[in-house]
C-alpha cells in the first residue's frame, strides 16, 4: 500500500482547508428591521462626519512632532481631485457598513480596500469604518474558517501599509472616546440581561405548556383505555347473567348442563373481577377523574344487551391480513405454547401490534414488517419490527399519542414498552407483559 508523502498530505490538508473555508457554520444572519435601521443610521452618521472631515482638510498641511524638537510637515490631498478622492473613500467605507450584518465578510473586504487606498495623512476617513467592519466580521459572519483567515490578513495589511501612521485623536475627544464605549457596553449588558430573562421566561412557559399537553394526552388515553376495559368487564358480566339465567331454567331437568353453566359463570366472574381490578387501578393513577369512560356501557340489567368482545391475540391473523392488503408485507410468528389470558391483557397486546403496524404503514412506506408473539413461562413478549422506508402520505397526521397510550395500557398490567431504531435500519417496538403462574 502506498503511503502518501508529506507534500501530498500538505496539499490534501490545504485542499480541505480551502473547501471548509467556503462552508458556513450556520445560516446567514437575517437582520431585523430595527437592526437594518440602526446600521443605516450608523453608516449615515459616520459618512457625514468623515465627508465633512475630508472637505475641511483639503489643501491643509499638518505639522507633526515625530521626535523632541523634530517636526515633519504632512501635506493632505489638495485640489478638486484630492477632494473627490476623500469624499469617495469616505462614502464607500461608511456606506458599506449598512450591510455589515447581512454580508460581514464582503463589507470587511470593501472597507479594507478603501482603507488601503486612503492617504496616510487622512487615515481618519476610513479607519473608524475599518474598526467597525472588523468587529462585524468577527461577530456576524457564518463562515468561521474564512473569517479567521481574513481578519488577521486585513489587520496586517492596514497596519503595515505606508508609514503606518494611525489617526491622531484631539485631546478634547479623549474623554468622549472613553465614555462612549463604556455607555455602549453598559447598554449592551443590560439588553443581554433582559433578553436572557425573557428567554428564560419563554422557556419556562414552553415547558409548562408541554407538561400540560402531556398530562392532557395521558388523561385522554387513560379514559379511552378505561372505556375499553369497562367494555371487557361488561361483556363478561353480561355473559354471566345469561349463563346464570340458563342454569336456573335447566337446573331441574338437566343438572349436568346447569353445572357446566355455573362453572362458566364462575370463570366469567373471576375474569370480570380481574379486569375490574385493572380498571380501578387505572382510574386511581391520576388525580383527574378519568372515570368518565365508565359510563356508556351496556345495561347489566338487560341480558340481551351483550356488548361485542374486544379484540385479542386470536384476531392477530385478521389484523395482519388487513395490513397486508395495504401493500405492506408482514410476517406473523407465534412461539411457545399459547395459553388463555385475561381479555384485558390480550387487548393490550393486540393494541401494541395494531399501533406499531399503523406507524409502519405511515412512516416506513416500502418496508417489510415482522410480528412476533412469544408465550413465556412468566411473561408475554410482543415485538413488531420493520426494515425502514420513507414516510407515507399519512406521516404528518399523527398526534404523538399512540406510544403514550401503549405505555399507559401496558402499565395497567405491570408491563413495559421499549421502542427505538434498529442498528440494521428500521424501527422496533417491544412489549413485555408479566403473566400469572398458570
Coordinates of C-alpha atoms in Angstrom, one line a residue:
X1 CA 0.0 0.0 0.0
X2 CA 1.4 3.4 -1.0
X3 CA 1.9 5.8 1.9
X4 CA 1.2 9.5 1.0
X5 CA 4.3 11.7 1.1
X6 CA 4.5 14.8 3.2
X7 CA 3.9 17.2 0.3
X8 CA 0.9 15.2 -0.7
X9 CA -0.5 15.3 2.8
X10 CA 0.1 19.1 2.9
X11 CA -1.6 19.6 -0.4
X12 CA -4.6 17.5 0.8
X13 CA -4.8 19.5 4.1
X14 CA -4.6 22.7 2.1
X15 CA -7.4 21.5 -0.2
X16 CA -9.6 20.5 2.7
X17 CA -8.9 23.9 4.3
X18 CA -9.9 25.8 1.2
X19 CA -13.0 23.6 0.9
X20 CA -14.0 24.1 4.5
X21 CA -13.5 27.9 4.2
X22 CA -16.5 28.0 1.9
X23 CA -18.7 26.1 4.2
X24 CA -21.0 28.1 6.5
X25 CA -21.1 27.0 10.2
X26 CA -24.7 28.2 10.3
X27 CA -27.4 30.0 8.3
X28 CA -26.7 33.7 7.4
X29 CA -28.0 36.2 9.8
X30 CA -31.4 37.7 8.9
X31 CA -31.2 41.2 10.5
X32 CA -34.5 42.6 11.9
X33 CA -35.9 45.8 10.6
X34 CA -34.6 47.6 13.7
X35 CA -31.1 46.2 13.0
X36 CA -31.3 47.5 9.4
X37 CA -32.3 50.9 10.6
X38 CA -29.6 51.1 13.2
X39 CA -26.9 50.1 10.7
X40 CA -28.1 52.6 8.2
X41 CA -28.1 55.3 10.9
X42 CA -24.5 54.4 11.8
X43 CA -23.4 54.4 8.2
X44 CA -25.1 57.8 7.6
X45 CA -23.7 59.4 10.8
X46 CA -20.1 58.1 10.1
X47 CA -20.4 59.1 6.4
X48 CA -21.5 62.7 7.2
X49 CA -18.7 63.0 9.8
X50 CA -15.9 61.7 7.5
X51 CA -17.1 63.6 4.4
X52 CA -17.1 66.8 6.5
X53 CA -13.6 65.9 7.7
X54 CA -12.4 65.4 4.2
X55 CA -13.9 68.7 2.9
X56 CA -12.5 70.5 5.9
X57 CA -8.9 69.2 5.5
X58 CA -8.5 69.6 1.7
X59 CA -5.3 71.7 0.8
X60 CA -4.2 71.6 4.5
X61 CA -0.7 70.9 5.7
X62 CA -0.3 69.3 9.1
X63 CA 2.9 69.7 11.1
X64 CA 3.6 66.8 13.4
X65 CA 6.3 66.4 16.0
X66 CA 7.9 63.0 15.4
X67 CA 10.7 63.4 18.0
X68 CA 11.6 66.1 20.6
X69 CA 12.5 69.2 18.6
X70 CA 11.9 67.4 15.3
X71 CA 8.8 68.4 13.3
X72 CA 7.5 67.0 10.0
X73 CA 5.1 68.6 7.5
X74 CA 2.4 66.2 6.3
X75 CA 0.5 67.6 3.3
X76 CA -3.0 66.4 2.8
X77 CA -4.7 65.8 -0.6
X78 CA -5.3 69.1 -2.4
X79 CA -7.3 70.4 -5.3
X80 CA -10.6 69.0 -6.8
X81 CA -9.0 65.6 -7.4
X82 CA -8.0 65.3 -3.8
X83 CA -11.4 66.4 -2.6
X84 CA -13.2 63.9 -4.8
X85 CA -10.9 61.1 -3.7
X86 CA -11.5 61.8 0.0
X87 CA -15.3 62.1 -0.4
X88 CA -15.4 58.9 -2.5
X89 CA -13.4 56.9 0.1
X90 CA -15.5 58.2 3.0
X91 CA -18.8 57.4 1.2
X92 CA -17.7 53.9 0.2
X93 CA -16.2 52.9 3.6
X94 CA -19.1 54.3 5.6
X95 CA -21.9 53.3 3.2
X96 CA -20.7 49.7 3.2
X97 CA -21.5 49.5 7.0
X98 CA -25.2 49.5 6.2
X99 CA -24.8 45.8 5.1
X100 CA -22.3 44.8 7.9
X101 CA -24.7 42.2 9.5
X102 CA -26.0 40.6 6.3
X103 CA -22.7 40.4 4.4
X104 CA -20.0 40.9 7.0
X105 CA -17.1 39.4 5.0
X106 CA -17.9 41.4 1.9
X107 CA -18.1 44.6 3.9
X108 CA -14.7 43.8 5.5
X109 CA -13.1 43.4 2.1
X110 CA -14.6 46.6 0.7
X111 CA -13.7 48.7 3.8
X112 CA -10.2 47.2 3.9
X113 CA -9.6 48.1 0.2
X114 CA -10.9 51.7 0.9
X115 CA -8.6 51.9 4.0
X116 CA -5.5 50.8 2.0
X117 CA -6.3 53.4 -0.7
X118 CA -6.7 56.2 1.9
X119 CA -3.7 58.5 2.1
X120 CA -1.9 58.2 5.5
X121 CA -2.4 61.9 6.2
X122 CA -6.2 61.5 6.2
X123 CA -6.5 57.9 7.5
X124 CA -9.3 59.0 9.8
X125 CA -11.5 59.0 6.7
X126 CA -11.8 55.2 6.7
X127 CA -10.0 54.0 9.9
X128 CA -13.1 54.0 12.1
X129 CA -15.2 52.3 9.5
X130 CA -12.4 49.6 9.3
X131 CA -12.7 49.0 13.1
X132 CA -16.4 48.5 12.8
X133 CA -16.1 46.2 9.8
X134 CA -13.5 44.0 11.7
X135 CA -15.9 43.8 14.7
X136 CA -18.9 42.9 12.4
X137 CA -17.0 40.2 10.6
X138 CA -15.9 38.6 13.9
X139 CA -19.4 38.7 15.4
X140 CA -21.8 38.1 12.5
X141 CA -20.0 36.1 9.8
X142 CA -21.3 32.4 9.5
X143 CA -18.1 31.4 7.6
X144 CA -15.8 30.9 10.6
X145 CA -12.8 29.5 8.7
X146 CA -12.8 32.2 6.1
X147 CA -13.3 34.8 8.8
X148 CA -10.4 33.6 10.9
X149 CA -8.2 33.8 7.8
X150 CA -9.5 37.2 6.6
X151 CA -9.3 39.1 9.9
X152 CA -5.6 38.8 10.6
X153 CA -4.8 39.5 6.9
X154 CA -6.9 42.7 6.9
X155 CA -5.3 43.9 10.2
X156 CA -1.8 43.2 9.0
X157 CA -2.3 44.9 5.6
X158 CA -3.8 48.0 7.2
X159 CA -1.2 48.0 10.0
X160 CA 1.8 47.7 7.7
X161 CA 0.7 49.8 4.8
X162 CA 2.6 53.1 4.1
X163 CA 4.3 54.5 7.1
X164 CA 1.7 53.0 9.5
X165 CA 0.6 56.5 10.8
X166 CA -2.5 56.0 12.9
X167 CA -5.0 58.8 13.1
X168 CA -4.4 61.2 15.9
X169 CA -7.3 62.0 18.2
X170 CA -7.6 65.5 19.5
X171 CA -7.4 65.9 23.3
X172 CA -11.0 67.2 23.6
X173 CA -12.3 64.0 22.2
X174 CA -10.4 61.6 24.5
X175 CA -13.0 61.7 27.3
X176 CA -15.7 61.1 24.8
X177 CA -13.9 58.1 23.3
X178 CA -13.7 56.6 26.8
X179 CA -17.2 57.3 28.0
X180 CA -19.0 56.3 24.8
X181 CA -17.6 52.6 24.8
X182 CA -18.5 52.4 28.5
X183 CA -22.0 53.5 27.8
X184 CA -22.4 51.2 24.8
X185 CA -21.1 48.3 26.9
X186 CA -23.5 49.1 29.8
X187 CA -26.5 49.3 27.4
X188 CA -25.4 46.0 25.7
X189 CA -25.1 44.3 29.1
X190 CA -28.5 45.5 30.1
X191 CA -30.0 44.4 26.8
X192 CA -28.3 41.0 27.1
X193 CA -29.7 40.5 30.6
X194 CA -33.2 41.5 29.5
X195 CA -33.1 39.1 26.6
X196 CA -31.8 36.3 28.8
X197 CA -34.6 36.9 31.3
X198 CA -37.1 36.9 28.5
X199 CA -35.7 33.7 27.0
X200 CA -35.7 32.0 30.4
X201 CA -39.4 33.1 30.9
X202 CA -40.4 31.8 27.5
X203 CA -38.6 28.5 28.1
X204 CA -40.3 28.0 31.4
X205 CA -43.7 28.8 29.8
X206 CA -43.0 26.3 27.0
X207 CA -42.0 23.6 29.5
X208 CA -45.2 24.2 31.4
X209 CA -47.3 24.0 28.2
X210 CA -45.6 20.8 27.2
X211 CA -46.1 19.3 30.6
X212 CA -49.8 20.3 30.5
X213 CA -50.2 18.9 27.0
X214 CA -48.6 15.6 28.1
X215 CA -50.8 15.4 31.1
X216 CA -53.9 16.0 29.0
X217 CA -52.8 13.4 26.5
X218 CA -52.2 10.9 29.3
X219 CA -55.6 11.6 30.8
X220 CA -57.3 11.2 27.4
X221 CA -55.5 7.9 26.8
X222 CA -56.4 6.6 30.3
X223 CA -60.0 7.5 29.8
X224 CA -60.1 5.7 26.5
X225 CA -58.4 2.6 27.9
X226 CA -60.8 2.7 30.8
X227 CA -63.7 2.6 28.4
X228 CA -62.3 -0.4 26.6
X229 CA -61.6 -2.3 29.8
X230 CA -65.1 -1.4 31.0
X231 CA -66.5 -3.0 27.9
X232 CA -64.5 -6.1 28.7
X233 CA -65.9 -6.3 32.2
X234 CA -69.4 -5.5 30.9
X235 CA -69.1 -8.3 28.3
X236 CA -68.1 -10.9 31.0
X237 CA -70.8 -9.8 33.4
X238 CA -73.5 -9.9 30.7
X239 CA -72.4 -13.4 29.7
X240 CA -72.5 -14.4 33.4
X241 CA -76.1 -13.1 33.7
X242 CA -77.2 -15.1 30.6
X243 CA -75.4 -18.3 31.8
X244 CA -76.9 -18.0 35.3
X245 CA -80.4 -17.5 33.8
X246 CA -80.0 -20.5 31.6
X247 CA -78.7 -22.6 34.6
X248 CA -81.7 -21.6 36.7
X249 CA -84.1 -22.8 33.9
X250 CA -82.5 -26.2 33.3
X251 CA -81.4 -27.0 36.8
X252 CA -84.2 -29.4 37.5
X253 CA -84.3 -31.1 34.1
X254 CA -80.5 -31.1 33.2
X255 CA -78.4 -30.8 36.3
X256 CA -75.2 -31.6 34.4
X257 CA -75.7 -28.8 31.9
X258 CA -76.7 -26.5 34.7
X259 CA -73.4 -27.3 36.5
X260 CA -71.4 -26.5 33.3
X261 CA -73.3 -23.2 33.0
X262 CA -72.5 -22.4 36.6
X263 CA -68.8 -23.2 36.0
X264 CA -68.9 -20.8 33.1
X265 CA -70.4 -18.2 35.4
X266 CA -67.6 -18.8 37.9
X267 CA -64.9 -18.4 35.3
X268 CA -66.6 -15.3 33.9
X269 CA -66.8 -13.8 37.4
X270 CA -63.1 -14.4 38.1
X271 CA -62.2 -12.8 34.7
X272 CA -64.5 -9.9 35.4
X273 CA -63.0 -9.3 38.9
X274 CA -59.5 -9.3 37.4
X275 CA -60.4 -6.8 34.7
X276 CA -62.3 -4.7 37.2
X277 CA -59.2 -4.6 39.4
X278 CA -57.2 -3.3 36.4
X279 CA -59.9 -0.7 35.6
X280 CA -59.9 0.6 39.2
X281 CA -56.1 0.6 39.2
X282 CA -56.0 2.7 36.1
X283 CA -58.6 5.2 37.3
X284 CA -56.7 5.8 40.6
X285 CA -53.3 6.5 38.8
X286 CA -54.1 10.3 38.5
X287 CA -55.9 12.9 40.4
X288 CA -58.2 13.7 37.5
X289 CA -61.5 11.9 37.1
X290 CA -60.8 9.8 34.1
X291 CA -63.7 7.6 35.2
X292 CA -65.8 9.4 32.7
X293 CA -65.2 6.4 30.5
X294 CA -67.0 4.1 32.9
X295 CA -70.4 5.2 31.6
X296 CA -71.9 4.4 28.3
X297 CA -71.6 0.6 28.7
X298 CA -74.4 -1.9 28.3
X299 CA -77.1 -2.1 30.8
X300 CA -76.3 -5.1 33.0
X301 CA -80.0 -5.5 33.9
X302 CA -80.7 -6.4 30.3
X303 CA -79.1 -9.8 29.5
X304 CA -79.8 -9.2 25.8
X305 CA -77.6 -6.1 25.7
X306 CA -74.3 -8.1 25.4
X307 CA -71.5 -5.9 24.0
X308 CA -69.2 -7.4 21.4
X309 CA -65.9 -8.6 23.0
X310 CA -62.8 -6.5 22.5
X311 CA -60.2 -8.0 20.1
X312 CA -57.5 -10.3 21.4
X313 CA -54.5 -12.3 20.2
X314 CA -56.7 -14.8 18.3
X315 CA -57.5 -11.9 15.9
X316 CA -53.9 -11.0 15.1
X317 CA -54.0 -13.0 11.8
X318 CA -57.0 -10.9 10.7
X319 CA -55.3 -7.7 11.7
X320 CA -52.1 -8.7 9.8
X321 CA -54.2 -9.7 6.8
X322 CA -55.7 -6.2 6.7
X323 CA -52.3 -4.6 6.9
X324 CA -51.0 -6.9 4.1
X325 CA -53.9 -5.6 1.9
X326 CA -52.4 -2.1 2.2
X327 CA -49.3 -3.3 0.4
X328 CA -47.1 -3.9 3.5
X329 CA -45.6 -7.4 3.7
X330 CA -46.0 -8.7 7.3
X331 CA -44.8 -11.9 8.8
X332 CA -46.5 -13.3 11.9
X333 CA -44.7 -15.7 14.2
X334 CA -46.1 -17.2 17.4
X335 CA -43.7 -19.1 19.6
X336 CA -44.3 -21.0 22.8
X337 CA -47.4 -22.9 23.8
X338 CA -50.4 -20.5 23.7
X339 CA -52.3 -20.2 26.9
X340 CA -55.6 -18.5 27.9
X341 CA -55.0 -14.9 29.1
X342 CA -57.3 -12.3 30.6
X343 CA -59.2 -10.3 27.9
X344 CA -57.7 -7.0 29.1
X345 CA -54.2 -8.4 28.7
X346 CA -54.9 -9.7 25.3
X347 CA -56.5 -6.4 24.3
X348 CA -53.3 -4.6 25.4
X349 CA -51.1 -7.0 23.3
X350 CA -53.4 -6.6 20.3
X351 CA -53.2 -2.8 20.6
X352 CA -49.4 -2.9 20.6
X353 CA -49.4 -4.8 17.3
X354 CA -52.1 -2.6 15.9
X355 CA -50.3 0.7 16.8
X356 CA -46.9 -0.5 15.7
X357 CA -48.1 -1.7 12.3
X358 CA -50.1 1.5 11.8
X359 CA -46.9 3.5 12.4
X360 CA -45.1 1.3 9.9
X361 CA -47.6 2.0 7.3
X362 CA -47.5 5.7 7.9
X363 CA -43.7 6.3 8.4
X364 CA -42.0 3.4 6.6
X365 CA -43.6 3.0 3.2
X366 CA -41.9 0.4 1.2
X367 CA -40.6 -1.6 4.2
X368 CA -41.4 -5.1 5.4
X369 CA -42.6 -5.9 8.9
X370 CA -42.4 -8.8 11.3
X371 CA -44.7 -9.5 14.3
X372 CA -43.5 -11.9 17.0
X373 CA -45.7 -13.2 19.8
X374 CA -43.7 -15.2 22.4
X375 CA -45.5 -17.0 25.2
X376 CA -43.0 -17.4 28.0
X377 CA -43.5 -19.1 31.4
X378 CA -43.5 -15.8 33.2
X379 CA -44.2 -13.2 30.6
X380 CA -45.7 -12.4 27.2
X381 CA -43.4 -10.8 24.7
X382 CA -44.8 -8.9 21.7
X383 CA -42.4 -7.5 19.2
X384 CA -43.0 -5.6 15.9
X385 CA -40.1 -4.7 13.7
X386 CA -39.7 -3.1 10.3
X387 CA -36.9 -2.7 7.8
X388 CA -37.3 1.1 7.4
X389 CA -38.7 3.1 4.5
X390 CA -39.8 6.6 3.5
X391 CA -42.6 8.5 5.1
X392 CA -46.0 7.7 3.6
X393 CA -48.9 10.0 2.9
X394 CA -50.3 9.8 6.4
X395 CA -47.0 10.5 8.2
X396 CA -48.0 14.1 9.1
X397 CA -51.3 13.2 10.6
X398 CA -50.0 11.6 13.8
X399 CA -50.6 13.4 17.1
X400 CA -47.9 11.6 19.1
X401 CA -50.4 9.9 21.5
X402 CA -50.0 6.4 20.2
X403 CA -46.9 5.4 22.2
X404 CA -48.3 7.3 25.2
X405 CA -51.5 5.2 25.1
X406 CA -49.5 2.0 24.7
X407 CA -47.3 2.7 27.8
X408 CA -50.4 3.6 29.8
X409 CA -52.2 0.5 28.7
X410 CA -49.2 -1.8 29.5
X411 CA -48.7 -0.1 32.8
X412 CA -52.2 -1.3 33.9
X413 CA -50.8 -4.9 33.6
X414 CA -47.3 -4.0 35.0
X415 CA -45.9 -4.3 31.5
X416 CA -43.2 -2.2 29.8
X417 CA -42.7 -0.8 26.3
X418 CA -39.4 -0.5 24.6
X419 CA -39.1 1.4 21.3
X420 CA -36.3 2.7 19.2
X421 CA -34.4 2.4 15.9
X422 CA -32.6 -0.8 15.0
X423 CA -28.9 -0.9 14.3
X424 CA -29.6 -2.6 10.9
X425 CA -32.2 0.0 10.0
X426 CA -35.9 0.4 10.6
X427 CA -37.8 0.6 13.9
X428 CA -38.6 -1.8 16.7
X429 CA -41.5 -1.9 19.2
X430 CA -41.3 -4.5 22.1
X431 CA -43.8 -5.0 24.8
X432 CA -43.1 -7.2 27.9
X433 CA -46.2 -8.2 30.0
X434 CA -45.8 -10.3 33.1
X435 CA -48.1 -13.4 33.3
X436 CA -49.6 -15.0 36.3
X437 CA -48.4 -18.5 37.0
X438 CA -50.8 -21.0 35.4

